[in-house]
Short mmCIF file of C-alpha atoms and ligand atoms in Angstrom, two decimals:
data_model
loop_
_atom_site.label_atom_id
_atom_site.label_comp_id
_atom_site.label_asym_id
_atom_site.label_seq_id
_atom_site.Cartn_x
_atom_site.Cartn_y
_atom_site.Cartn_z
CA UNK A 192 0.00 0.00 0.00
CA UNK A 193 2.70 2.47 1.06
CA UNK A 194 4.90 1.52 -1.86
CA UNK A 195 1.98 2.00 -4.23
CA UNK A 196 1.59 5.55 -2.97
CA UNK A 197 5.26 6.24 -3.49
CA UNK A 198 4.99 4.88 -7.02
CA UNK A 199 1.95 7.03 -7.79
CA UNK A 200 3.62 10.12 -6.33
CA UNK A 201 6.79 9.46 -8.29
CA UNK A 202 4.81 8.94 -11.50
CA UNK A 203 2.83 12.18 -11.02
CA UNK A 204 6.01 14.06 -10.19
CA UNK A 205 7.65 12.84 -13.36
CA UNK A 206 4.67 13.88 -15.47
CA UNK A 207 4.80 17.33 -13.87
CA UNK A 208 8.55 17.50 -14.36
CA UNK A 209 8.11 16.77 -18.08
CA UNK A 210 5.45 19.45 -18.28
CA UNK A 211 7.84 21.97 -16.70
CA UNK A 212 10.60 20.88 -19.05
CA UNK A 213 8.45 21.80 -22.02
CA UNK A 214 8.01 25.32 -20.67
CA UNK A 215 11.72 25.59 -19.87
CA UNK A 216 12.80 24.39 -23.30
CA UNK A 217 10.60 27.03 -24.95
CA UNK A 218 12.05 29.69 -22.64
CA UNK A 219 15.64 28.65 -23.33
CA UNK A 220 14.97 28.82 -27.06
CA UNK A 221 13.48 32.32 -26.79
CA UNK A 222 16.25 33.56 -24.50
CA UNK A 223 18.91 32.32 -26.90
CA UNK A 224 17.75 35.08 -29.30
CA UNK A 225 18.82 37.76 -26.82
CA UNK A 226 22.29 39.19 -27.37
CA UNK A 227 24.52 38.86 -24.30
CA UNK A 228 27.79 40.68 -23.60
CA UNK A 229 29.68 37.44 -23.05
CA UNK A 230 28.91 35.85 -26.44
CA UNK A 231 31.61 35.35 -29.06
CA UNK A 232 29.50 37.56 -31.33
CA UNK A 233 29.59 40.44 -28.83
CA UNK A 234 33.28 39.99 -28.09
CA UNK A 235 34.04 40.18 -31.80
CA UNK A 236 32.06 43.39 -32.27
CA UNK A 237 33.82 44.90 -29.27
CA UNK A 238 37.33 43.94 -30.36
CA UNK A 239 36.68 45.19 -33.87
CA UNK A 240 35.51 48.70 -32.98
CA UNK A 241 37.95 48.99 -30.09
CA UNK A 242 40.88 48.30 -32.41
CA UNK A 243 39.62 50.81 -34.96
CA UNK A 244 39.38 53.49 -32.28
CA UNK A 245 42.79 52.73 -30.79
CA UNK A 246 44.33 52.89 -34.24
CA UNK A 247 42.56 56.13 -35.14
CA UNK A 248 43.62 57.78 -31.86
CA UNK A 249 47.06 56.22 -31.90
CA UNK A 250 46.50 54.88 -28.41
CA UNK A 251 47.30 51.76 -26.43
CA UNK A 252 45.51 49.08 -24.44
CA UNK A 253 46.57 50.89 -21.25
CA UNK A 254 44.97 54.09 -22.52
CA UNK A 255 41.77 52.16 -23.23
CA UNK A 256 41.60 50.86 -19.67
CA UNK A 257 42.17 54.33 -18.26
CA UNK A 258 38.90 56.07 -17.32
CA UNK A 259 40.44 59.51 -17.92
CA UNK A 260 41.40 58.53 -21.46
CA UNK A 261 37.88 57.18 -21.99
CA UNK A 262 36.34 60.47 -20.80
CA UNK A 263 38.72 62.61 -22.83
CA UNK A 264 38.05 60.66 -25.99
CA UNK A 265 34.30 60.49 -25.81
CA UNK A 266 32.54 60.51 -29.14
CA UNK A 267 30.56 63.73 -29.38
CA UNK A 268 30.08 64.57 -33.06
CA UNK A 269 28.61 63.00 -36.18
CA UNK A 270 32.03 63.37 -37.80
CA UNK A 271 33.62 61.16 -35.16
CA UNK A 272 30.89 58.54 -35.50
CA UNK A 273 31.40 58.41 -39.24
CA UNK A 274 35.04 57.46 -38.73
CA UNK A 275 33.90 54.10 -37.42
CA UNK A 276 30.69 53.34 -39.27
CA UNK A 277 28.91 54.47 -42.41
CA UNK A 278 26.34 57.13 -41.69
CA UNK A 279 23.81 57.98 -44.38
CA UNK A 280 23.60 61.67 -45.23
CA UNK A 281 20.23 61.79 -43.51
CA UNK A 282 21.51 60.10 -40.34
CA UNK A 283 24.50 62.43 -40.28
CA UNK A 284 22.32 65.53 -40.57
CA UNK A 285 19.83 64.27 -38.01
CA UNK A 286 22.56 63.61 -35.46
CA UNK A 287 23.94 67.11 -36.02
CA UNK A 288 20.51 68.67 -35.73
CA UNK A 289 19.52 66.84 -32.54
CA UNK A 290 22.87 67.37 -30.84
CA UNK A 291 22.48 71.13 -31.20
CA UNK A 292 19.58 70.83 -28.77
CA UNK A 293 20.55 67.80 -26.71
CA UNK A 294 24.25 67.11 -26.75
CA UNK A 295 25.56 63.58 -26.83
CA UNK A 296 28.69 61.87 -25.55
CA UNK A 297 29.58 58.19 -25.77
CA UNK A 298 32.61 56.61 -24.15
CA UNK A 299 34.73 54.67 -26.64
CA UNK A 300 34.01 51.62 -24.46
CA UNK A 301 30.22 51.93 -24.71
CA UNK A 302 30.43 52.85 -28.40
CA UNK A 303 32.33 49.59 -29.01
CA UNK A 304 29.36 47.55 -27.81
CA UNK A 305 27.21 48.77 -30.72
CA UNK A 306 26.14 46.24 -33.32
CA UNK A 307 25.98 48.49 -36.38
CA UNK A 308 24.16 45.82 -38.39
CA UNK A 309 21.19 45.99 -36.07
CA UNK A 310 19.15 49.21 -36.52
CA UNK A 311 17.55 48.51 -33.13
CA UNK A 312 20.79 47.72 -31.32
CA UNK A 313 19.93 48.47 -27.68
CA UNK A 314 23.31 50.14 -27.08
CA UNK A 315 22.88 52.37 -30.11
CA UNK A 316 19.29 53.31 -29.21
CA UNK A 317 20.44 54.37 -25.74
CA UNK A 318 23.38 56.45 -26.93
CA UNK A 319 22.79 57.83 -30.47
CA UNK A 320 20.79 61.04 -30.93
CA UNK A 321 17.49 60.28 -32.64
CA UNK A 322 15.47 62.78 -34.66
CA UNK A 323 12.39 61.76 -32.63
CA UNK A 324 13.94 63.61 -29.69
CA UNK A 325 12.88 66.87 -31.33
CA UNK A 326 9.20 65.99 -30.86
CA UNK A 327 7.85 68.94 -28.89
CA UNK A 328 5.26 67.22 -26.70
CA UNK A 329 5.77 66.23 -23.05
CA UNK A 330 7.07 68.10 -20.03
CA UNK A 331 10.65 68.82 -19.04
CA UNK A 332 10.20 68.21 -15.32
CA UNK A 333 7.10 66.06 -14.78
CA UNK A 334 8.47 64.82 -11.45
CA UNK A 335 8.48 68.39 -10.16
CA UNK A 336 12.00 67.94 -8.86
CA UNK A 337 12.41 71.67 -8.79
CA UNK A 338 9.70 71.81 -6.13
CA UNK A 339 11.16 69.04 -3.96
CA UNK A 340 14.38 70.92 -3.30
CA UNK A 341 14.39 72.15 0.32
CA UNK A 342 18.10 73.03 0.31
CA UNK A 343 21.35 72.93 -1.70
CA UNK A 344 21.12 70.20 -4.31
CA UNK A 345 18.76 67.95 -2.37
CA UNK A 346 15.67 66.22 -3.68
CA UNK A 347 13.38 65.08 -0.89
CA UNK A 348 10.15 63.21 -1.47
CA UNK A 349 10.17 60.67 1.32
CA UNK A 350 10.08 60.70 5.13
CA UNK A 351 13.47 59.16 5.89
CA UNK A 352 15.59 59.29 2.74
CA UNK A 353 16.71 61.91 0.25
CA UNK A 354 18.98 62.53 -2.71
CA UNK A 355 21.99 64.83 -3.11
CA UNK A 356 22.90 65.57 -6.72
CA UNK A 357 26.65 65.88 -6.72
CA UNK A 358 27.16 66.40 -10.46
CA UNK A 359 25.29 66.83 -13.73
CA UNK A 360 27.92 64.85 -15.62
CA UNK A 361 27.69 61.28 -16.88
CA UNK A 362 30.17 59.28 -18.97
CA UNK A 363 27.47 58.63 -21.56
CA UNK A 364 24.34 60.72 -21.94
CA UNK A 365 21.53 58.19 -22.07
CA UNK A 366 19.05 59.29 -24.71
CA UNK A 367 16.24 58.18 -22.38
CA UNK A 368 17.48 60.26 -19.43
CA UNK A 369 14.54 61.74 -17.52
CA UNK A 370 16.83 64.43 -16.12
CA UNK A 371 17.89 65.69 -19.48
CA UNK A 372 16.92 69.23 -18.60
CA UNK A 373 19.91 69.18 -16.21
CA UNK A 374 22.39 68.08 -18.84
CA UNK A 375 23.79 71.45 -19.68
CA UNK A 376 26.31 72.49 -22.24
CA UNK A 377 29.19 71.49 -19.99
CA UNK A 378 29.89 68.75 -17.49
CA UNK A 379 29.71 70.35 -14.11
CA UNK A 380 30.17 68.97 -10.63
CA UNK A 381 28.06 70.59 -7.93
CA UNK A 382 29.99 73.49 -6.33
CA UNK A 383 31.43 72.75 -2.88
CA UNK A 384 29.21 75.37 -1.26
CA UNK A 385 26.03 73.68 -2.51
CA UNK A 386 27.23 70.32 -1.24
CA UNK A 387 28.09 71.84 2.14
CA UNK A 388 24.63 73.43 2.28
CA UNK A 389 23.03 70.07 1.46
CA UNK A 390 25.00 68.30 4.16
CA UNK A 391 24.10 71.04 6.63
CA UNK A 392 20.39 70.45 5.87
CA UNK A 393 20.82 66.72 6.53
CA UNK A 394 22.66 67.46 9.75
CA UNK A 395 19.72 69.57 10.88
CA UNK A 396 17.06 67.06 9.80
CA UNK A 397 17.29 64.09 12.11
CA UNK A 398 14.56 62.12 10.34
CA UNK A 399 16.91 61.31 7.47
CA UNK A 400 18.45 57.83 7.81
CA UNK A 401 19.54 57.26 4.21
CA UNK A 402 21.31 59.59 1.80
CA UNK A 403 21.56 58.84 -1.91
CA UNK A 404 24.60 60.43 -3.49
CA UNK A 405 23.78 60.66 -7.15
CA UNK A 406 23.73 62.93 -10.21
CA UNK A 407 24.36 62.63 -13.04
CA UNK A 408 26.78 59.88 -12.22
CA UNK A 409 28.19 60.16 -8.69
CA UNK A 410 31.26 58.11 -9.58
CA UNK A 411 32.51 60.83 -11.90
CA UNK A 412 33.72 62.56 -8.76
CA UNK A 413 37.26 61.69 -7.77
CA UNK A 414 37.85 59.25 -4.93
CA UNK A 415 38.99 62.23 -2.86
CA UNK A 416 35.86 64.24 -3.49
CA UNK A 417 33.74 61.19 -2.70
CA UNK A 418 35.60 60.49 0.50
CA UNK A 419 35.01 64.07 1.69
CA UNK A 420 31.27 63.66 1.19
CA UNK A 421 31.13 60.17 2.73
CA UNK A 422 33.18 61.33 5.68
CA UNK A 423 30.87 64.30 6.38
CA UNK A 424 27.80 62.09 6.11
CA UNK A 425 29.29 59.40 8.32
CA UNK A 426 29.78 62.01 11.06
CA UNK A 427 26.02 62.59 11.23
CA UNK A 428 24.51 60.31 13.88
CA UNK A 429 21.11 59.76 12.28
CA UNK A 430 22.49 58.91 8.83
CA UNK A 431 22.64 55.10 8.85
CA UNK A 432 23.13 54.39 5.17
CA UNK A 433 24.87 56.02 2.23
CA UNK A 434 23.88 54.92 -1.25
CA UNK A 435 25.59 55.85 -4.50
CA UNK A 436 23.81 56.02 -7.88
CA UNK A 437 26.05 55.30 -10.84
CA UNK A 438 25.95 53.90 -14.33
CA UNK A 439 29.71 53.52 -14.75
CA UNK A 440 29.42 49.73 -14.48
CA UNK A 441 27.66 49.85 -17.86
CA UNK A 442 29.22 52.92 -19.47
CA UNK A 443 32.73 53.27 -17.99
CA UNK A 444 33.61 50.12 -16.01
CA UNK A 445 37.30 51.14 -15.88
CA UNK A 446 36.31 53.80 -13.35
CA UNK A 447 36.05 51.08 -10.70
CA UNK A 448 39.52 50.72 -9.19
CA UNK A 449 40.54 48.93 -6.03
CA UNK A 450 41.01 52.22 -4.19
CA UNK A 451 37.36 53.09 -4.89
CA UNK A 452 36.19 49.61 -3.87
CA UNK A 453 38.01 49.96 -0.55
CA UNK A 454 36.56 53.45 -0.03
CA UNK A 455 33.01 52.20 -0.62
CA UNK A 456 33.65 49.31 1.74
CA UNK A 457 34.97 51.64 4.43
CA UNK A 458 31.71 53.64 4.46
CA UNK A 459 29.52 50.56 3.83
CA UNK A 460 28.08 52.28 0.77
CA UNK A 461 25.23 50.61 -1.15
CA UNK A 462 25.38 50.96 -4.91
CA UNK A 463 22.50 51.24 -7.35
CA UNK A 464 23.28 51.00 -11.01
CA UNK A 465 21.54 50.75 -14.38
CA UNK A 466 21.89 47.92 -16.84
CA UNK A 467 19.10 47.88 -19.39
CA UNK A 468 20.16 45.02 -21.64
CA UNK A 469 22.05 41.74 -21.34
CA UNK A 470 24.55 42.88 -23.97
CA UNK A 471 25.76 45.56 -21.53
CA UNK A 472 26.80 42.83 -19.09
CA UNK A 473 30.26 42.34 -20.60
CA UNK A 474 33.49 40.81 -19.28
CA UNK A 475 34.74 44.37 -18.56
CA UNK A 476 31.56 45.22 -16.63
CA UNK A 477 31.86 41.99 -14.64
CA UNK A 478 35.46 42.72 -13.76
CA UNK A 479 34.22 45.97 -12.19
CA UNK A 480 31.27 44.26 -10.50
CA UNK A 481 33.61 41.63 -9.03
CA UNK A 482 35.89 44.28 -7.61
CA UNK A 483 32.96 45.82 -5.74
CA UNK A 484 31.18 42.65 -4.68
CA UNK A 485 34.43 41.03 -3.51
CA UNK A 486 34.72 44.01 -1.17
CA UNK A 487 31.27 43.30 0.21
CA UNK A 488 29.48 46.11 -1.66
CA UNK A 489 25.79 45.47 -2.41
CA UNK A 490 24.84 46.32 -5.97
CA UNK A 491 21.25 46.51 -7.11
CA UNK A 492 20.06 47.23 -10.61
CA UNK A 493 17.54 49.86 -11.62
CA UNK A 494 16.47 49.01 -15.13
CA UNK A 495 14.39 51.36 -17.24
CA UNK A 496 11.73 49.81 -19.43
CA UNK A 497 12.40 51.25 -22.91
CA UNK A 498 10.61 50.70 -26.17
CA UNK A 499 12.72 48.67 -28.63
CA UNK A 500 15.60 48.48 -26.14
CA UNK A 501 14.15 45.95 -23.72
CA UNK A 502 10.34 45.92 -23.85
CA UNK A 503 10.42 42.21 -24.38
CA UNK A 504 9.83 39.58 -21.72
CA UNK A 505 12.66 37.27 -22.72
CA UNK A 506 15.08 40.20 -23.07
CA UNK A 507 14.31 41.30 -19.54
CA UNK A 508 14.40 37.75 -18.19
CA UNK A 509 17.79 37.15 -19.76
CA UNK A 510 19.21 40.50 -18.57
CA UNK A 511 18.14 39.85 -14.99
CA UNK A 512 19.48 36.31 -15.11
CA UNK A 513 22.85 37.57 -16.36
CA UNK A 514 22.92 40.13 -13.56
CA UNK A 515 22.07 37.54 -10.92
CA UNK A 516 24.75 35.24 -12.30
CA UNK A 517 27.33 37.98 -11.75
CA UNK A 518 25.96 39.01 -8.34
CA UNK A 519 23.93 42.13 -9.16
CA UNK A 520 20.41 41.87 -7.77
CA UNK A 521 17.57 43.32 -9.86
CA UNK A 522 15.87 46.05 -7.85
CA UNK A 523 13.51 48.17 -9.92
CA UNK A 524 12.05 48.10 -13.37
CA UNK A 525 11.12 51.72 -13.98
CA UNK A 526 8.18 52.58 -16.14
CA UNK A 527 9.47 55.22 -18.60
CA UNK A 528 8.40 58.79 -18.02
CA UNK A 529 6.62 61.19 -20.28
CA UNK A 530 9.51 63.63 -20.49
CA UNK A 531 9.85 65.90 -23.51
CA UNK A 532 12.31 64.48 -26.03
CA UNK A 533 12.20 60.89 -24.83
CA UNK A 534 8.62 59.94 -25.63
CA UNK A 535 9.67 57.51 -28.34
CA UNK A 536 10.90 55.22 -25.56
CA UNK A 537 7.44 55.08 -23.95
CA UNK A 538 5.48 51.88 -23.58
CA UNK A 539 2.06 51.20 -22.12
CA UNK A 540 1.83 49.97 -18.52
CA UNK A 541 0.14 46.79 -19.80
CA UNK A 542 3.44 45.88 -21.45
CA UNK A 543 5.37 46.14 -18.19
CA UNK A 544 2.69 44.13 -16.36
CA UNK A 545 2.87 41.43 -19.01
CA UNK A 546 6.65 41.23 -18.51
CA UNK A 547 6.27 41.04 -14.73
CA UNK A 548 3.64 38.31 -15.10
CA UNK A 549 6.05 36.42 -17.33
CA UNK A 550 8.85 36.62 -14.75
CA UNK A 551 6.68 35.04 -12.03
CA UNK A 552 7.71 31.44 -11.58
CA UNK A 553 9.57 31.39 -14.91
CA UNK A 554 12.80 32.41 -13.25
CA UNK A 555 14.46 32.89 -9.89
CA UNK A 556 12.71 35.25 -7.52
CA UNK A 557 16.13 36.92 -7.25
CA UNK A 558 15.71 37.93 -10.91
CA UNK A 559 12.43 39.70 -10.31
CA UNK A 560 12.55 43.46 -9.81
CA UNK A 561 9.69 45.60 -8.54
CA UNK A 562 8.00 47.34 -11.45
CA UNK A 563 7.49 50.98 -10.46
CA UNK A 564 5.80 54.04 -11.82
CA UNK A 565 7.17 57.39 -10.77
CA UNK A 566 4.16 59.55 -10.04
CA UNK A 567 4.06 63.01 -11.55
CA UNK A 568 4.40 65.93 -9.20
CA UNK A 569 7.08 64.21 -7.14
CA UNK A 570 4.60 62.09 -5.17
CA UNK A 571 6.90 59.09 -5.20
CA UNK A 572 7.18 55.63 -6.74
CA UNK A 573 4.17 53.35 -7.06
CA UNK A 574 4.73 49.59 -7.39
CA UNK A 575 2.77 48.11 -10.27
CA UNK A 576 1.65 44.53 -9.79
CA UNK A 577 -0.24 42.34 -12.25
CA UNK A 578 -3.84 42.87 -11.17
CA UNK A 579 -5.36 39.52 -11.97
CA UNK A 580 -3.23 37.86 -9.26
CA UNK A 581 -5.62 38.68 -6.45
CA UNK A 582 -9.36 39.26 -6.46
CA UNK A 583 -11.95 39.25 -3.69
CA UNK A 584 -14.88 36.85 -3.79
CA UNK A 585 -17.69 36.57 -1.24
CA UNK A 586 -15.75 34.82 1.51
CA UNK A 587 -12.29 34.37 0.07
CA UNK A 588 -9.48 35.73 -2.10
CA UNK A 589 -9.15 34.21 -5.51
CA UNK A 590 -5.42 33.97 -6.30
CA UNK A 591 -3.80 33.19 -9.63
CA UNK A 592 -0.56 31.22 -9.97
CA UNK A 593 2.20 31.96 -12.45
CA UNK A 594 0.60 29.44 -14.86
CA UNK A 595 -2.79 31.12 -14.40
CA UNK A 596 -4.19 28.33 -12.26
CA UNK A 597 -6.68 29.43 -9.59
CA UNK A 598 -6.38 28.85 -5.86
CA UNK A 599 -8.53 30.25 -3.02
CA UNK A 600 -7.69 31.56 0.43
CA UNK A 601 -10.54 32.16 2.92
CA UNK A 602 -10.88 35.51 4.70
CA UNK A 603 -9.71 35.33 8.32
C1 PLP B 993 13.73 56.91 -5.84
C2 PLP B 993 14.02 57.90 -4.83
C3 PLP B 993 14.61 57.56 -3.63
C4 PLP B 993 15.02 56.14 -3.30
O1 PLP B 993 13.92 55.30 -3.25
P1 PLP B 993 14.13 53.76 -2.99
O2 PLP B 993 12.76 53.18 -3.24
O3 PLP B 993 14.57 53.60 -1.57
O4 PLP B 993 15.14 53.24 -3.96
C5 PLP B 993 14.83 58.56 -2.71
N1 PLP B 993 14.49 59.83 -2.96
C6 PLP B 993 13.92 60.19 -4.11
C7 PLP B 993 13.58 61.61 -4.32
C8 PLP B 993 13.67 59.24 -5.10
O5 PLP B 993 13.10 59.61 -6.24
S1 SF4 B 994 23.41 57.68 -16.34
FE1 SF4 B 994 21.46 58.26 -15.41
S2 SF4 B 994 21.59 60.51 -15.07
FE2 SF4 B 994 23.24 59.92 -16.52
S3 SF4 B 994 22.34 60.23 -18.55
FE3 SF4 B 994 22.02 58.07 -18.00
S4 SF4 B 994 19.96 58.03 -17.07
FE4 SF4 B 994 20.66 60.19 -17.07
#
C-alpha cells in the first residue's frame, strides 16, 4: 500500500517534471535570441571597434583601460561617429541637428558595444541622438523635482531618505534620461558650497536615515571628493546608510579601481546601477562588478523599461538572469516617463505588467525586480503589480498562480 503511494507520487512528479521541461525548453529557445555581452559575437564586435578606435587615436591598451582617457576621448560629433561606421547623409544631418539641442557623448568603451548591423541595437538606441527627440510634446520636469528641493542640491520626497545631486555629468548621456533638462552644455560637478549646504540640511534634519549620493553619475567625482562627502555624512549620527547612484558599471567600467572599492567598503556604501540590456553585461563590466562585490558592496540594478531596447519579456528575463549570475540583484524596473524628447521610448503599462507576469515562476525570484511608476508631481514611486493575481470573492481571495491556475484563500 505504502509503496503503491510512493509509485503514484513518483509517477505524477515525473509527469509534472516533463510538463515543466516543455516550458523551460521554450524559454531557453526564446532567450537564446537575446544578445549577451559574453557571447563570441559580442566579443568580436567589441574587439573590432575597439581596435579601430585605438588605431585612429594612436593609443594603447593601457589608454583604453584608463577612465580619464575614456572620458577625454568620448565621441561627441557626427564626424567622429562616421570614422567608425557608415552614416547615411540623412543620419548624419539628423545627429547634427539633434545634438544642437541635446548634446551627446559616448565613451569609446560603450560605443564599441554597438552592433551596427542591427538598426535597433539596444546600445545604439540608448546612446545615439534620434530625430524623434525633437518631438515637442511632453514636459521637461514632470516629477516636479524643482519643487522638492528644500536646500542645496537635495531632492526630498520621502520621510526618511533623500537625494543629493553631486554632479550633472555622466560618462554617456543616455538618450532616455529623464533628467535631461539638467544636462547642460558642460559637465559640471556641484559646487562645494552647494554640497556643504546640502550636508548642513541633513545634519539639521534628524529624520533622514539614508542619503543617496547621485547625479548625473556620482562616480565621476574623484575618490577624494567622494571620500570628503562620505566622511561628512558618516559624522552625522542619524544617517545610517549612504547609497551611490552610478551607471559607470555599464558605461565606464574602468572607473572602478581597487582604491574606490576599498573606499566604498569603508563607508559601507550601497550601490545602485543601471543595466538595461544583457549585452551591456560584458566581461569588462563583470570585472568591475567583481571588484565591488568582492569588497562586500551590495549592488542593485535599476532598469528602465524602454521601447525597442528591452520591452520584451525574454530580453528582460535574460538580462536579470545575467545580472544575478554575476551578483547584481535586480531592484527596480522603472516605467518610462513622459519627459519631452524621450517619448519615443514610452510603452504602455500593460506591457510592463505582461513582462512582470512572465517573470513570475519562470525564473528565480532573485531575478524579479519591482515594477514601479514614478508619479508626476514628485509624489513618489508606485509599485505596479499584475492585477489579476488577487481578487476578492464573497468569503475568500481568488489567487492566480504563475501558470494562471486558480487557488482560493478564505478571509480570516
Ligand atoms: C527613488 C528615490 C529615492 C530612493 O527610493 P528607494 O525606493 O529607496 O530606492 C529617494 N528619494 C527620491 C527623491 C527618489 O526619487
Ligand atoms: S546615467 Fe542616469 S543621469 Fe546619466 S544620462 Fe544616464 S539616465 Fe541620465
